XYZ file of C-alpha atoms in Angstrom:
684
model
C -0.099 -0.231 -0.146
C 1.309 3.713 -0.532
C 2.849 5.752 2.128
C 1.248 8.071 4.431
C 0.976 10.678 2.284
C -0.846 13.271 4.484
C 1.192 16.402 5.330
C 2.358 16.503 8.899
C 1.155 19.504 11.064
C 4.267 21.440 12.046
C 4.975 25.110 12.343
C 6.408 26.924 9.113
C 9.778 28.104 8.952
C 9.874 31.833 8.408
C 12.879 31.280 6.110
C 11.545 28.822 3.765
C 11.289 30.286 -0.130
C 9.186 27.608 -1.700
C 5.127 27.646 -1.187
C 5.598 23.992 -1.241
C 7.958 24.215 1.855
C 5.960 26.847 3.575
C 3.139 24.753 3.501
C 4.814 21.419 4.967
C 7.513 22.256 7.352
C 8.770 18.632 7.360
C 10.242 19.502 3.955
C 12.420 22.595 5.286
C 15.897 20.220 5.479
C 15.111 19.443 1.997
C 14.854 22.821 0.421
C 18.138 22.972 -0.862
C 17.581 19.842 -3.050
C 14.019 21.095 -4.116
C 15.624 24.278 -5.491
C 18.442 22.456 -7.031
C 15.569 20.872 -9.171
C 14.022 24.051 -9.985
C 17.648 25.376 -11.127
C 18.503 22.174 -12.876
C 14.972 22.510 -14.928
C 15.721 26.373 -15.738
C 19.489 25.282 -16.776
C 17.869 23.109 -19.267
C 15.157 25.398 -20.705
C 17.846 27.662 -21.110
C 20.210 25.017 -23.013
C 17.224 24.020 -24.910
C 15.938 27.772 -25.661
C 19.452 28.469 -27.084
C 19.500 25.399 -29.290
C 15.866 25.688 -30.789
C 14.363 28.890 -29.684
C 11.711 27.183 -27.380
C 10.620 24.117 -25.335
C 8.109 23.360 -28.300
C 10.374 23.924 -30.923
C 12.604 21.391 -29.188
C 9.399 18.792 -29.489
C 9.327 18.756 -33.013
C 11.873 15.381 -33.564
C 9.211 13.578 -35.180
C 9.033 16.126 -38.114
C 12.320 15.465 -38.447
C 13.372 11.863 -38.065
C 11.194 9.043 -39.469
C 9.301 9.428 -42.881
C 8.240 12.685 -43.392
C 6.859 14.178 -47.000
C 8.650 17.187 -48.059
C 6.300 19.277 -50.308
C 8.582 21.882 -51.131
C 11.132 19.235 -52.516
C 8.522 16.974 -53.665
C 9.677 13.651 -51.976
C 10.122 11.947 -48.781
C 12.983 12.684 -46.452
C 13.810 9.330 -44.077
C 15.925 10.053 -41.368
C 17.245 7.983 -38.198
C 19.232 8.609 -35.108
C 21.852 5.604 -34.773
C 25.021 7.109 -33.770
C 26.656 3.672 -33.074
C 25.430 2.119 -36.383
C 27.729 1.288 -39.307
C 25.210 1.586 -42.058
C 21.336 1.963 -42.408
C 19.456 1.100 -45.469
C 15.464 1.900 -45.986
C 13.890 -1.397 -47.249
C 10.447 -1.971 -48.384
C 7.672 -3.152 -51.138
C 9.126 -0.047 -52.795
C 12.246 -1.491 -53.642
C 11.752 -5.450 -53.395
C 12.906 -5.067 -49.853
C 16.480 -5.120 -51.038
C 18.886 -4.469 -48.427
C 21.317 -2.392 -50.331
C 19.403 -0.400 -52.960
C 18.456 2.809 -50.530
C 21.508 3.773 -48.672
C 20.998 6.306 -45.960
C 24.080 8.778 -45.158
C 25.184 9.783 -41.984
C 25.281 13.369 -40.447
C 27.561 14.560 -37.579
C 24.990 14.260 -35.062
C 24.472 10.574 -35.705
C 21.298 11.201 -37.783
C 21.362 9.227 -41.042
C 19.395 10.570 -43.825
C 18.137 9.862 -47.564
C 15.702 11.621 -49.770
C 13.175 9.684 -51.890
C 12.265 12.170 -54.809
C 8.485 11.841 -56.467
C 9.915 11.534 -59.814
C 11.606 8.129 -58.891
C 9.307 6.785 -56.266
C 5.573 8.721 -56.345
C 4.559 5.368 -57.912
C 6.308 3.080 -55.564
C 6.150 4.712 -52.153
C 2.375 5.460 -51.759
C -0.492 5.208 -48.844
C -0.374 1.835 -47.421
C 3.373 0.962 -48.537
C 5.284 -1.277 -46.189
C 8.979 -0.308 -44.623
C 11.455 -0.810 -42.341
C 14.849 0.346 -42.185
C 18.116 -2.059 -42.207
C 20.393 -1.589 -39.523
C 24.206 -2.843 -39.786
C 26.085 -2.676 -36.757
C 29.428 -4.122 -35.046
C 26.977 -6.953 -33.932
C 25.695 -7.828 -37.131
C 22.600 -6.316 -39.066
C 19.052 -6.660 -38.518
C 15.919 -4.926 -40.127
C 14.014 -2.792 -37.671
C 11.027 -0.668 -37.454
C 12.216 2.932 -37.480
C 11.974 4.626 -33.965
C 9.340 7.446 -35.107
C 7.151 5.532 -36.969
C 3.675 6.328 -37.243
C 2.212 3.373 -38.225
C 2.910 -0.507 -37.613
C 1.065 -3.328 -39.167
C 1.022 -6.888 -38.569
C 1.017 -9.543 -40.972
C -1.358 -12.254 -40.386
C 0.434 -15.078 -41.574
C 3.950 -14.496 -40.423
C 2.927 -12.038 -37.136
C 5.738 -10.029 -38.278
C 5.192 -6.208 -37.907
C 6.411 -3.669 -41.024
C 6.072 0.220 -40.879
C 3.328 1.104 -43.553
C 3.427 4.767 -44.992
C -0.065 6.429 -43.880
C -0.599 9.340 -46.181
C -4.451 9.646 -46.895
C -5.331 11.692 -50.061
C -7.446 13.705 -48.029
C -6.672 14.640 -44.258
C -9.329 13.880 -41.629
C -11.126 16.769 -41.167
C -11.731 18.100 -36.874
C -15.094 19.541 -35.881
C -13.939 20.341 -32.396
C -12.813 23.704 -33.111
C -15.300 24.881 -30.125
C -14.427 22.251 -27.641
C -12.485 23.532 -24.127
C -11.390 21.392 -21.940
C -12.008 24.057 -18.886
C -15.696 24.507 -20.340
C -16.520 20.466 -19.866
C -13.950 19.564 -16.959
C -14.483 21.748 -14.084
C -13.696 18.164 -11.827
C -12.516 15.269 -13.762
C -14.916 12.242 -13.602
C -12.740 9.902 -15.726
C -13.891 6.804 -17.232
C -11.126 4.384 -18.272
C -11.060 2.287 -20.932
C -9.526 -0.307 -23.329
C -11.042 -0.057 -26.939
C -10.155 -3.740 -27.700
C -12.115 -4.966 -24.745
C -14.923 -2.274 -24.917
C -17.419 -5.080 -26.924
C -19.584 -7.670 -25.946
C -18.818 -10.160 -28.780
C -15.448 -12.290 -28.355
C -13.089 -10.202 -30.308
C -10.905 -6.939 -30.596
C -13.235 -3.847 -30.767
C -12.478 -1.079 -33.252
C -12.429 2.611 -32.735
C -14.964 3.687 -34.802
C -17.324 0.725 -32.383
C -15.954 2.470 -29.538
C -17.337 5.763 -30.746
C -20.659 4.668 -32.044
C -21.484 2.188 -29.379
C -19.301 3.213 -25.956
C -19.318 6.671 -26.124
C -23.119 7.594 -25.560
C -22.825 5.267 -22.674
C -20.313 6.982 -21.307
C -21.937 10.226 -21.680
C -25.082 9.077 -20.401
C -23.509 7.855 -17.399
C -22.261 11.433 -16.793
C -18.506 10.836 -17.037
C -16.644 13.922 -18.507
C -13.398 12.419 -19.232
C -12.228 9.105 -21.116
C -8.860 7.556 -20.563
C -7.760 5.298 -23.282
C -5.530 2.525 -22.477
C -3.117 0.691 -24.934
C -3.156 3.283 -27.707
C 0.631 3.339 -28.353
C 1.410 0.367 -30.621
C 2.358 -2.953 -28.708
C 3.385 -5.998 -30.142
C 1.620 -8.333 -27.477
C -2.066 -7.917 -26.957
C -2.062 -9.251 -23.709
C 0.259 -6.454 -22.364
C -2.630 -4.467 -22.100
C -0.686 -1.702 -24.143
C 1.952 -1.476 -21.449
C 5.001 -2.805 -23.514
C 5.176 -0.482 -26.235
C 7.201 -0.814 -29.173
C 6.012 2.203 -31.692
C 5.588 5.441 -29.306
C 4.577 7.749 -32.297
C 2.081 4.645 -33.691
C -1.648 4.486 -33.227
C -2.251 0.487 -32.367
C -3.633 -0.703 -35.989
C -5.252 -3.460 -33.936
C -8.364 -1.253 -33.454
C -8.288 0.792 -36.622
C -6.895 3.873 -38.394
C -5.386 6.868 -37.205
C -7.926 8.808 -38.426
C -10.429 6.689 -36.950
C -9.224 7.245 -33.732
C -9.410 10.596 -34.848
C -12.991 10.130 -35.176
C -13.224 8.935 -31.730
C -11.762 11.758 -30.260
C -13.613 14.348 -31.925
C -17.135 12.168 -31.454
C -15.970 12.519 -27.365
C -15.306 16.487 -27.709
C -18.782 16.833 -29.796
C -20.449 15.041 -26.668
C -18.520 16.891 -23.838
C -16.103 14.487 -23.276
C -12.275 15.360 -22.740
C -10.001 12.569 -23.918
C -6.705 11.416 -22.118
C -3.927 9.096 -23.311
C -2.725 6.687 -21.049
C 1.129 7.022 -21.494
C 3.670 4.617 -21.376
C 7.306 6.710 -20.773
C 8.554 4.781 -17.909
C 9.702 1.826 -19.671
C 9.415 0.101 -23.166
C 9.272 -3.468 -24.840
C 12.636 -5.291 -25.114
C 11.598 -6.567 -28.003
C 13.975 -5.683 -30.685
C 12.465 -6.637 -33.859
C 9.654 -4.150 -33.199
C 11.048 -1.770 -30.548
C 13.632 0.293 -30.071
C 16.543 -1.981 -27.828
C 19.693 -2.414 -29.057
C 18.758 -0.428 -31.948
C 22.204 0.875 -33.158
C 24.256 -2.114 -31.434
C 25.654 0.352 -28.838
C 23.398 -1.318 -26.304
C 22.842 1.441 -24.473
C 21.024 3.867 -27.228
C 17.739 4.894 -25.804
C 18.203 2.883 -22.974
C 20.867 2.713 -19.673
C 23.458 -0.001 -20.588
C 23.726 -2.724 -18.636
C 21.240 -4.140 -15.911
C 20.278 -0.475 -15.300
C 18.533 -0.663 -18.328
C 16.268 -3.531 -17.589
C 13.332 -3.188 -14.929
C 13.805 -6.118 -12.543
C 9.695 -6.561 -12.611
C 8.422 -5.717 -15.979
C 10.666 -7.987 -18.332
C 11.638 -4.224 -20.263
C 13.813 -1.454 -20.928
C 14.327 1.461 -18.948
C 14.966 4.738 -20.647
C 17.925 6.655 -20.027
C 16.429 10.115 -19.236
C 19.737 11.917 -18.905
C 20.477 12.161 -22.645
C 19.215 15.105 -24.290
C 18.169 12.345 -27.514
C 16.243 10.655 -25.260
C 14.397 13.540 -23.605
C 13.640 15.195 -27.221
C 12.178 12.088 -28.200
C 10.090 11.700 -25.515
C 8.588 15.104 -25.490
C 8.210 15.092 -28.841
C 5.825 12.349 -28.557
C 3.673 14.215 -26.148
C 3.468 17.085 -28.524
C 2.640 14.457 -31.374
C -0.335 12.961 -29.316
C -1.458 16.791 -28.273
C -1.535 17.960 -31.739
C -2.038 15.033 -34.090
C -4.627 13.349 -32.211
C -6.173 16.687 -30.201
C -5.507 14.656 -26.894
C -6.282 16.700 -23.897
C -4.019 15.333 -21.573
C -2.248 12.283 -20.158
C -1.904 9.863 -17.506
C 1.555 8.942 -16.809
C 2.154 5.229 -16.210
C 4.526 3.937 -13.752
C 6.325 7.065 -12.166
C 7.388 5.304 -9.203
C 9.693 3.313 -11.299
C 11.089 6.456 -13.004
C 11.640 8.471 -10.062
C 13.831 5.834 -8.150
C 16.683 3.529 -8.602
C 15.031 1.188 -7.087
C 11.759 1.611 -9.023
C 9.841 0.944 -5.651
C 10.285 -2.699 -6.005
C 10.178 -4.093 -2.807
C 9.989 -0.777 -0.991
C 8.033 0.667 1.476
C 7.893 4.055 1.718
C 7.889 5.876 5.300
C 9.979 8.986 5.967
C 10.933 11.987 4.082
C 14.488 10.933 3.243
C 13.223 8.191 0.809
C 11.799 11.293 -1.393
C 15.500 12.821 -2.034
C 19.349 11.769 -1.865
C 21.331 9.030 -4.022
C 17.886 6.689 -4.629
C 16.185 9.324 -6.346
C 16.821 9.489 -10.461
C 17.211 13.432 -10.719
C 17.482 12.653 -14.815
C 14.143 11.460 -14.646
C 12.509 14.095 -12.293
C 13.847 16.753 -14.729
C 12.062 14.923 -17.728
C 8.920 14.787 -15.714
C 9.382 18.494 -15.105
C 10.387 19.086 -18.799
C 7.041 17.118 -20.035
C 4.950 18.942 -17.554
C 6.051 22.229 -18.954
C 5.748 21.098 -22.606
C 2.403 19.962 -22.242
C 1.153 22.964 -20.436
C 2.852 25.440 -23.312
C 1.582 23.158 -26.073
C -2.351 22.891 -24.193
C -2.409 25.366 -21.365
C -5.805 23.501 -20.115
C -4.192 19.559 -20.523
C -4.883 17.485 -17.506
C -1.802 15.607 -16.254
C -2.199 12.705 -14.150
C 0.548 10.803 -12.359
C 0.635 6.814 -11.180
C 2.974 7.125 -7.996
C 2.466 4.813 -5.202
C 5.431 6.565 -3.330
C 3.958 10.076 -2.334
C 6.592 11.904 -3.778
C 6.368 15.420 -2.169
C 5.329 17.981 -5.095
C 4.384 15.973 -7.730
C 1.409 17.397 -8.077
C 2.259 20.521 -7.308
C 3.334 23.868 -9.871
C 7.093 23.845 -10.481
C 7.407 27.037 -9.273
C 6.135 26.656 -5.684
C 8.944 23.739 -5.720
C 7.086 20.411 -7.594
C 7.220 18.606 -10.537
C 4.295 20.162 -12.240
C 1.346 17.368 -12.749
C -2.113 18.219 -11.736
C -3.538 15.175 -10.103
C -2.059 11.948 -8.291
C -3.779 8.670 -8.277
C -4.962 7.806 -5.023
C -3.319 4.042 -5.239
C -4.306 3.248 -1.948
C -7.836 3.492 -1.706
C -8.359 0.292 -3.863
C -5.817 -1.739 -2.449
C -7.555 -1.041 1.015
C -10.697 -1.979 -0.376
C -9.918 -5.028 -1.973
C -7.742 -6.029 1.257
C -10.917 -5.161 3.523
C -13.047 -7.648 1.294
C -10.627 -10.146 1.187
C -9.361 -10.333 4.940
C -12.094 -8.708 7.357
C -15.487 -9.574 8.098
C -18.215 -7.029 7.431
C -19.018 -6.705 11.272
C -15.087 -5.937 11.891
C -14.780 -2.978 9.587
C -12.934 -0.022 11.330
C -14.898 3.104 10.262
C -11.697 4.910 11.518
C -9.726 3.161 9.155
C -11.624 3.470 6.596
C -11.685 7.304 7.154
C -7.979 7.764 7.514
C -7.359 5.697 4.386
C -10.083 7.961 2.389
C -8.664 11.114 3.544
C -4.907 10.557 3.746
C -3.267 12.901 1.278
C -1.225 15.612 1.050
C -2.622 18.936 1.443
C -2.296 20.887 -1.711
C -2.121 18.133 -4.129
C -5.249 17.303 -6.083
C -6.134 13.573 -6.099
C -7.869 10.959 -8.427
C -9.949 8.941 -6.225
C -11.220 5.392 -7.328
C -12.576 2.005 -5.712
C -10.948 0.097 -8.226
C -9.456 0.539 -11.845
C -7.764 -2.071 -14.507
C -4.865 -3.417 -11.993
C -7.418 -4.650 -9.332
C -9.346 -6.881 -12.317
C -6.464 -7.959 -13.814
C -6.232 -11.991 -14.032
C -5.638 -13.471 -10.844
C -7.761 -10.633 -9.044
C -11.588 -9.868 -9.019
C -13.598 -6.726 -9.509
C -15.386 -5.528 -6.424
C -18.457 -6.712 -7.544
C -17.720 -10.588 -7.527
C -15.491 -9.885 -4.416
C -18.820 -9.122 -2.894
C -21.088 -11.262 -4.628
C -18.755 -14.257 -5.507
C -21.017 -16.865 -7.235
C -24.167 -14.957 -6.575
C -23.201 -12.692 -9.434
C -23.739 -15.550 -11.567
C -27.065 -17.050 -9.920
C -28.969 -14.746 -7.830
C -29.017 -11.270 -10.013
C -32.299 -11.582 -11.260
C -34.648 -8.970 -10.069
C -37.393 -11.623 -8.468
C -34.654 -13.676 -6.944
C -34.006 -12.360 -3.213
C -30.727 -13.449 -2.022
C -29.098 -12.335 0.980
C -25.836 -12.781 -0.532
C -26.786 -10.478 -3.359
C -28.482 -7.646 -1.494
C -25.430 -7.549 0.912
C -23.160 -7.191 -2.447
C -25.284 -5.069 -4.040
C -25.682 -2.565 -0.978
C -21.759 -2.755 -0.476
C -20.953 -2.031 -3.961
C -22.925 1.462 -3.829
C -21.573 2.609 -0.074
C -17.901 1.671 -1.425
C -18.211 3.961 -4.606
C -19.990 6.691 -2.806
C -17.624 6.533 0.164
C -14.640 7.001 -2.303
C -15.855 9.528 -4.428
C -17.196 11.474 -1.548
C -14.197 11.428 0.459
C -11.375 10.211 -1.326
C -10.164 13.320 -3.805
C -10.828 15.994 -5.929
C -11.457 13.703 -9.245
C -12.787 10.536 -9.603
C -12.331 7.294 -11.816
C -14.153 4.449 -13.101
C -12.833 1.357 -14.993
C -14.833 0.444 -17.842
C -18.365 -1.769 -16.844
C -17.583 -1.534 -13.389
C -20.129 1.439 -13.002
C -22.841 -1.442 -13.199
C -20.707 -4.270 -11.016
C -19.090 -5.904 -14.057
C -18.312 -9.446 -13.026
C -15.139 -11.653 -13.281
C -11.520 -10.150 -14.023
C -9.596 -9.257 -17.331
C -7.352 -11.759 -19.458
C -6.373 -10.999 -22.699
C -6.406 -13.678 -25.149
C -2.993 -15.628 -24.587
C -1.763 -19.136 -24.941
C -2.476 -20.016 -21.562
C -6.330 -19.369 -22.022
C -6.236 -20.649 -25.540
C -6.664 -17.312 -26.919
C -9.535 -16.592 -25.784
C -11.600 -13.242 -25.585
C -13.980 -14.360 -23.030
C -12.528 -12.219 -20.109
C -11.700 -9.292 -22.333
C -14.824 -8.199 -23.159
C -17.553 -5.891 -21.394
C -21.090 -7.718 -21.381
C -23.088 -4.552 -21.520
C -26.399 -7.042 -21.989
C -26.033 -7.194 -18.165
C -26.930 -3.574 -17.486
C -29.195 -3.253 -20.484
C -31.396 -6.331 -18.906
C -34.281 -4.773 -17.088
C -34.879 -8.181 -15.547
C -31.057 -8.173 -13.817
C -30.039 -6.024 -11.152
C -27.289 -4.890 -12.842
C -28.940 -2.080 -13.811
C -29.731 -0.444 -10.114
C -25.716 -0.344 -9.690
C -25.368 1.691 -13.158
C -28.200 4.234 -12.204
C -26.838 4.428 -8.866
C -23.500 5.350 -10.353
C -25.461 7.878 -12.825
C -27.412 9.467 -9.901
C -24.360 9.837 -7.696
C -22.425 11.230 -10.629
C -24.917 13.683 -11.294
C -25.601 14.910 -7.718
C -21.123 15.324 -7.231
C -21.381 17.390 -10.587
C -24.244 19.390 -9.786
C -22.856 20.220 -6.623
C -19.096 20.689 -7.312
C -18.513 18.552 -4.384
C -14.949 17.552 -5.848
C -13.823 21.221 -5.922
C -15.148 21.757 -2.448
C -12.488 21.513 -0.041
C -11.613 18.026 2.317
C -14.508 16.696 4.099
C -15.162 17.385 7.674
C -16.017 14.367 9.876
C -19.128 14.722 12.105
C -19.623 11.627 13.647
C -17.775 8.028 14.068
C -20.026 5.555 15.973
C -18.067 2.253 15.985
C -21.197 0.790 17.645
C -23.543 1.187 15.278
C -21.127 1.310 12.342
C -22.281 4.764 11.078
C -19.936 7.684 9.758
C -21.022 10.808 8.989
C -19.504 13.800 7.802
C -19.973 16.903 5.584
C -18.568 18.068 2.342
C -19.727 21.265 0.674
C -22.551 21.682 2.484
C -23.718 18.222 1.661
C -24.525 15.704 4.457
C -22.964 11.846 3.900
C -24.676 9.316 6.351
C -22.919 6.017 6.039
C -24.418 2.962 7.801
C -21.972 0.098 7.627
C -23.848 -2.198 10.218
C -25.090 -5.529 8.581
C -28.187 -5.855 10.676
C -28.915 -2.716 12.830
C -31.144 0.263 11.771
C -31.740 3.041 14.088
C -34.521 4.989 14.327
C -33.925 8.782 15.606
C -30.586 8.648 15.015
C -29.287 11.966 16.484
C -25.938 13.846 15.410
C -24.588 17.062 15.180
C -24.840 19.156 11.994
C -22.712 22.486 11.380
C -25.476 24.496 9.894
C -29.122 24.804 11.342
C -32.079 24.482 9.148
C -34.077 22.234 7.082
C -32.629 19.166 5.445
C -34.027 16.953 2.160
C -32.719 13.206 0.874
C -31.063 14.173 -2.282
C -29.367 10.364 -2.617
C -30.583 7.242 -1.037
C -28.882 4.314 -1.705
C -31.518 2.020 -0.241
C -34.086 3.535 -3.037
C -36.152 0.345 -4.835
C -34.171 2.319 -8.046
C -31.192 1.487 -6.942
C -32.033 -2.280 -5.789
C -32.691 -1.013 -2.101
C -35.607 -1.972 0.234
C -37.506 1.843 0.503
C -37.102 1.898 4.170
C -36.390 5.854 4.339
C -39.111 8.219 2.960
C -36.792 10.495 0.460
C -39.940 12.985 0.643
C -39.682 13.823 4.334
C -37.983 17.391 5.170
C -35.917 17.140 8.317
C -35.256 20.053 10.828
C -32.468 20.873 13.094
C -33.339 21.399 16.809
C -30.933 22.735 18.998
C -29.581 20.095 21.713
C -26.740 20.752 24.320
C -26.236 23.700 22.784
C -25.690 22.262 19.131
C -27.802 21.943 16.046
C -28.741 18.398 15.372
C -30.736 16.372 13.145
C -32.718 13.377 13.833
C -32.704 10.300 11.030
C -34.200 6.989 10.846
C -30.743 5.258 9.655
C -30.891 1.871 7.966
C -28.232 -0.675 7.937
C -26.071 -1.081 5.163
C -27.121 2.537 3.657
C -26.057 5.833 2.516
C -28.303 9.028 2.701
C -26.753 12.338 1.430
C -28.594 15.309 2.466
C -28.559 19.014 1.382
C -30.288 22.337 2.800
C -33.778 23.194 1.318
């Protein structure tokens, strides 16, 4: 579980220069290191500006490397950075895959190039032509895929990947010119999704099918952000998109670049921002498809020797100290923002980047661990550059960091001493729920622990709360619904089937999600299908399951079937989000605890003027339950998890208006608090 990331209460040193340290005095001993990070960034930005004029111009490597059409000279330039290579040749169907026909010339900067004029190649090097680059090194020669390849396609018979020229006669026409992230996303309600597994049929879904069939569901549910996984090309489908080979290529498994653009354009039309799940923390080790040992040096894009291999992920680790690697990755970000109109990124695996030990087997418990020799300063510099660039290219873009270490300042502005991200994932919350369901009886839930876990976050750093993501459902584990319902998820989900196991699971599923949203952060995330309690786990086609798609799909028919209980959970999710969005709940400050009653298992708190009443008791309902509220007046119920609309038992009359009364000098309310129920009240 992630470390305690709350900010300790302590006096603020008057000599602190950085706002980050002024807010958290425990950082005072490390302020010199925080200032050194700022200075290192300023120095690097000065170097980049002197070299290219600006950071944005620096991040245009993809317009130089790879295959790019020059309309002025009328022909294609092909360039590749391979400083240790002995020779490079462009090969493809345009020259009969002749490994000697089209040699490249080496420049002083280690970039090889060749110009292919239209007068010689316009009828041979055309849209859909296949190509590779033949790289000759001291170790031998291999056919490789270019580093900034825009499109890779796989031969169904041989399973071999090749580059494909992609230059449609008519460029895609965008219609999202009026879309503004800040207008539609005041607080992010994020729908995490994988295009390939989004259909119910046992096959790989497409960008077009997602746009036509899934986007309407996301819009109807009330989510305003779509986080797309596995978009960057990866050779092995079962890697869930995390072993990236071609960083500039849209995965051809799901369709064409234009079809992805259509998906994003359609999302924007529906008022949904689109985030890319970007993987800059590591890369696939495959040489045939990826960047590993590209020029034969063993240390071109990645660290040399053992440091270049991730111990747990079976993948390669970038050397962020190299200007060429910085430029490659920064250009990658600009490319996705501009070419495909993405609205920001969720950066995967940041903990692995931040530390030389990659977080492997490390329990974070002290501030010393965030500074010193175990911290990768080159990675921090790259992340600061990335955050600076993204905001320069698209000011309102959203940046989310996946970090389980609790690095202070990760989600604070660079000028304040931070690294520059907007949100961090609350990775401890889903871990908490799964462990609670696995190891603790309902009767023994500790509400003080629950409150602490859901509210434990660094002051001033915004957090994405979630009860479960794709991580919790990957093969070997189960969704929350499956943990709660067990075999009842298959046997007792008809509405006319009254089963105590199903009743318990449905009730707790609603309470867990509402508690997570209302307490856990300043943004909220849900993984595709889990809003209606999707059963089972996620397992992609592989040899071990006979290449089955059975667990790599979403069973929408369960939510759509009016005879089944899944629709109860979906409807609750929709109303829950509508109330949170309508009240701008996540923009409010942290919740204020009003009552923790361990005997009756009742937790009550206030956030943004809303009163949340949770009863986790397995069987006790308490009439005339009295508790203190901060503001006197008349209150009405706006959400009752026990409503029949959500699969409850209608034990609380939501039409009643409750008026405060004074007792012992404080204002109180009196409610009928039923077991396994959550109520949300507001002043009327």
